[in-house]
Short mmCIF file of C-alpha atoms in Angstrom, two decimals:
data_model
loop_
_atom_site.label_atom_id
_atom_site.label_comp_id
_atom_site.label_asym_id
_atom_site.label_seq_id
_atom_site.Cartn_x
_atom_site.Cartn_y
_atom_site.Cartn_z
CA MET A 1 80.62 106.50 88.38
CA THR A 2 79.17 107.91 91.59
CA LEU A 3 81.07 110.41 93.71
CA LEU A 4 81.72 107.84 96.44
CA GLY A 5 82.85 105.32 93.84
CA PHE A 6 85.30 107.86 92.46
CA LEU A 7 86.65 108.63 95.94
CA ASP A 8 87.04 104.90 96.60
CA TYR A 9 89.09 104.29 93.45
CA ALA A 10 91.02 107.53 93.94
CA GLY A 11 91.93 106.60 97.50
CA VAL A 12 93.05 103.12 96.44
CA ALA A 13 95.12 104.47 93.53
CA VAL A 14 96.83 107.19 95.53
CA PHE A 15 97.62 104.93 98.47
CA ALA A 16 98.87 102.28 96.04
CA ALA A 17 101.24 104.88 94.59
CA THR A 18 102.64 105.63 98.05
CA GLY A 19 103.21 101.92 98.62
CA ALA A 20 105.04 101.61 95.32
CA LEU A 21 107.14 104.67 96.13
CA SER A 22 108.15 103.01 99.39
CA ALA A 23 109.21 99.97 97.33
CA SER A 24 111.31 102.24 95.11
CA ARG A 25 113.09 103.67 98.15
CA LYS A 26 114.03 100.12 99.16
CA ASP A 27 115.17 99.17 95.62
CA LEU A 28 112.74 96.23 95.43
CA ASP A 29 111.87 94.27 92.31
CA VAL A 30 108.58 94.63 90.45
CA ILE A 31 106.86 92.02 92.64
CA GLY A 32 107.80 94.07 95.69
CA PHE A 33 106.24 97.10 94.01
CA LEU A 34 103.03 95.19 93.30
CA PHE A 35 102.84 93.79 96.82
CA LEU A 36 103.35 97.10 98.61
CA ALA A 37 101.01 98.89 96.22
CA ALA A 38 98.26 96.35 96.90
CA VAL A 39 98.74 96.20 100.67
CA THR A 40 98.70 99.98 100.96
CA GLY A 41 95.90 100.52 98.47
CA ILE A 42 93.39 98.05 99.90
CA GLY A 43 94.65 97.59 103.48
CA GLY A 44 92.55 100.28 105.14
CA GLY A 45 89.40 99.39 103.22
CA THR A 46 89.84 95.71 104.03
CA LEU A 47 90.02 96.46 107.75
CA ARG A 48 86.94 98.67 107.45
CA ASP A 49 84.90 95.92 105.76
CA VAL A 50 86.01 93.34 108.33
CA VAL A 51 84.98 95.66 111.18
CA LEU A 52 81.61 96.31 109.55
CA GLY A 53 81.08 92.63 108.74
CA SER A 54 80.83 93.46 105.03
CA LEU A 55 82.05 90.15 103.68
CA PRO A 56 83.40 89.33 101.17
CA VAL A 57 85.47 92.51 101.35
CA PHE A 58 85.21 95.13 98.63
CA TRP A 59 88.10 93.99 96.43
CA VAL A 60 86.82 90.41 96.35
CA LEU A 61 83.49 91.65 95.04
CA ASP A 62 85.17 93.98 92.57
CA PRO A 63 88.67 92.79 91.50
CA GLY A 64 89.07 96.05 89.62
CA TYR A 65 90.64 97.46 92.77
CA ILE A 66 93.42 94.90 92.56
CA LEU A 67 93.97 95.81 88.91
CA VAL A 68 94.21 99.48 89.87
CA CYS A 69 96.86 98.67 92.49
CA ALA A 70 98.79 96.50 90.03
CA SER A 71 98.66 99.15 87.30
CA VAL A 72 99.87 101.84 89.66
CA GLY A 73 102.64 99.58 90.97
CA VAL A 74 103.94 98.88 87.47
CA LEU A 75 103.68 102.56 86.48
CA VAL A 76 105.69 103.68 89.51
CA PHE A 77 108.26 100.91 88.89
CA PHE A 78 109.09 102.47 85.52
CA THR A 79 108.78 106.14 86.50
CA ALA A 80 109.89 106.50 90.15
CA HIS A 81 113.46 107.34 89.09
CA LEU A 82 112.15 110.50 87.43
CA VAL A 83 111.07 111.96 90.79
CA GLU A 84 113.82 113.91 92.55
CA SER A 85 112.42 113.59 96.08
CA ARG A 86 110.37 110.42 96.32
CA TYR A 87 109.76 110.71 100.04
CA ARG A 88 108.30 114.20 99.68
CA LEU A 89 106.00 112.94 96.92
CA LEU A 90 105.09 109.93 99.07
CA ILE A 91 103.93 111.98 102.06
CA TRP A 92 101.94 114.45 99.94
CA LEU A 93 100.23 111.68 97.99
CA ASP A 94 99.52 110.05 101.33
CA ALA A 95 97.78 113.27 102.40
CA VAL A 96 95.57 113.14 99.28
CA GLY A 97 94.71 109.49 99.88
CA LEU A 98 93.95 110.15 103.52
CA ALA A 99 91.55 112.95 102.58
CA ALA A 100 89.66 110.79 100.07
CA TYR A 101 89.58 107.66 102.22
CA CYS A 102 88.41 109.28 105.47
CA VAL A 103 85.28 110.39 103.60
CA MET A 104 84.82 107.06 101.85
CA GLY A 105 85.25 105.08 105.06
CA ALA A 106 82.85 107.31 106.96
CA ALA A 107 80.26 107.07 104.20
CA LYS A 108 80.39 103.27 104.18
CA GLY A 109 80.23 103.10 107.96
CA TYR A 110 77.24 105.43 108.11
CA ALA A 111 75.43 103.62 105.30
CA ALA A 112 75.98 100.24 106.98
CA THR A 113 74.96 101.21 110.52
CA GLY A 114 73.31 104.63 110.54
CA SER A 115 75.57 105.52 113.48
CA PRO A 116 77.62 108.74 113.31
CA THR A 117 80.06 107.31 115.86
CA VAL A 118 80.73 104.21 113.78
CA ALA A 119 81.06 106.36 110.66
CA ILE A 120 83.78 108.46 112.29
CA VAL A 121 85.66 105.38 113.50
CA THR A 122 85.52 103.61 110.13
CA GLY A 123 86.52 106.78 108.31
CA THR A 124 89.57 107.19 110.52
CA LEU A 125 90.55 103.51 110.28
CA THR A 126 90.15 103.41 106.52
CA ALA A 127 92.30 106.50 106.00
CA ALA A 128 95.08 105.75 108.46
CA CYS A 129 95.65 102.00 108.39
CA GLY A 130 96.89 101.64 104.81
CA GLY A 131 99.76 104.05 105.45
CA ILE A 132 100.57 102.40 108.76
CA LEU A 133 100.77 98.95 107.13
CA ARG A 134 102.93 100.36 104.34
CA ASP A 135 105.46 101.82 106.74
CA ILE A 136 105.62 98.66 108.87
CA ILE A 137 106.24 96.38 105.89
CA ALA A 138 108.63 98.72 104.09
CA GLY A 139 110.59 99.57 107.21
CA GLU A 140 109.91 103.28 106.74
CA PRO A 141 109.61 105.69 109.70
CA SER A 142 105.98 105.21 110.74
CA VAL A 143 103.59 108.06 110.04
CA LEU A 144 102.31 107.53 113.58
CA LEU A 145 105.73 108.37 115.00
CA ARG A 146 106.23 111.54 112.98
CA PRO A 147 105.80 114.69 115.08
CA GLU A 148 103.21 116.37 112.87
CA ILE A 149 99.49 115.63 112.89
CA TYR A 150 98.35 112.56 110.92
CA VAL A 151 95.52 110.47 112.39
CA THR A 152 93.84 113.63 113.69
CA ALA A 153 93.47 114.89 110.13
CA ALA A 154 91.55 111.73 109.18
CA LEU A 155 89.47 111.94 112.35
CA VAL A 156 88.46 115.56 111.80
CA GLY A 157 87.72 114.98 108.12
CA ALA A 158 85.48 112.02 108.99
CA CYS A 159 83.76 114.12 111.68
CA VAL A 160 83.09 116.98 109.26
CA PHE A 161 81.69 114.65 106.59
CA THR A 162 79.51 112.80 109.08
CA ALA A 163 78.17 116.00 110.68
CA ALA A 164 77.39 117.46 107.26
CA THR A 165 75.58 114.25 106.28
CA VAL A 166 73.56 114.15 109.50
CA PHE A 167 72.50 117.76 108.98
CA GLY A 168 71.25 116.93 105.50
CA LEU A 169 73.89 118.43 103.19
CA PRO A 170 74.07 116.88 99.72
CA LEU A 171 76.62 114.13 99.29
CA TYR A 172 78.94 116.15 97.07
CA ALA A 173 78.98 119.04 99.54
CA ALA A 174 79.57 116.81 102.58
CA SER A 175 82.30 114.90 100.74
CA THR A 176 84.04 118.06 99.60
CA LEU A 177 83.95 119.56 103.08
CA GLY A 178 85.26 116.40 104.72
CA ALA A 179 88.05 115.76 102.22
CA ALA A 180 89.10 119.41 102.06
CA THR A 181 89.25 119.64 105.86
CA ALA A 182 91.36 116.48 106.19
CA PHE A 183 93.76 117.59 103.44
CA ALA A 184 94.05 121.11 104.85
CA ILE A 185 94.97 119.80 108.30
CA ARG A 186 97.42 117.19 107.04
CA GLY A 187 98.87 119.58 104.44
CA GLY A 188 99.27 122.29 107.05
CA ALA A 189 100.99 119.82 109.34
CA LEU A 190 103.44 118.90 106.57
CA ARG A 191 104.03 122.48 105.51
CA PHE A 192 104.13 124.20 108.89
CA GLY A 193 104.91 121.35 111.28
CA TRP A 194 101.62 121.50 113.20
CA SER A 195 101.61 119.09 116.10
CA PHE A 196 100.11 118.55 119.52
CA PRO A 197 102.17 119.00 122.69
CA ARG A 198 104.15 115.83 123.27
CA TYR A 199 104.25 113.83 126.47
CA ASN A 200 107.21 114.74 128.67
CA SER A 201 108.30 111.69 130.61
CA ARG A 202 109.33 112.06 134.22
CA PRO A 203 111.57 109.76 136.27
CA GLY A 204 109.56 107.06 138.04
CA ARG A 205 109.38 107.03 141.82
CA ALA A 206 111.77 104.87 143.76
CA PRO A 207 110.32 101.50 144.92
CA ASP A 208 110.66 102.55 148.57
CA ASP A 209 108.52 105.64 147.91
CA VAL A 210 105.80 103.57 146.30
CA LEU A 211 105.68 101.11 149.21
#
């Protein structure tokens, strides 16, 4: 298996595990586990392929991705009770999946278009959208609404991978740099609470002042 192929399967498997962990927190049945594992595992990659016009999407061409999601869903169904803090495991696995998928998405975007800008966008979308879909469906607090950095980690990881590729670094080196950067930023955000300054709303002007 190629390095990008490994990252693709790893990203799907890890994100599928976070989806199944969300199902365990909601006390769903095994079908709920399978559904959330699949939506989370392939959601970001599906959006990426639709944006790039790569149809049929990747899991239609290779149903092995669906089998990976199903296997992970069943495994978590029988083992989730062994984990003391499932939400902590969920967010750290999400960080691993984000790191792998921002590189994979950027690589596919760059290969399809040759555009560094498109590569960065597809890398960010691929990494972030699976977790966003998971939280919406499971009714979890959205990763987008958490105070610490999330999407920025995927964006920077995709930027690092793309820049390294443009400057001619070997694939394994560019992939390692991109994934390590994304994980370091997201992991640091989880561990130390890194965040950007938040918007401070101010009272709107009275209608008479506007007119």
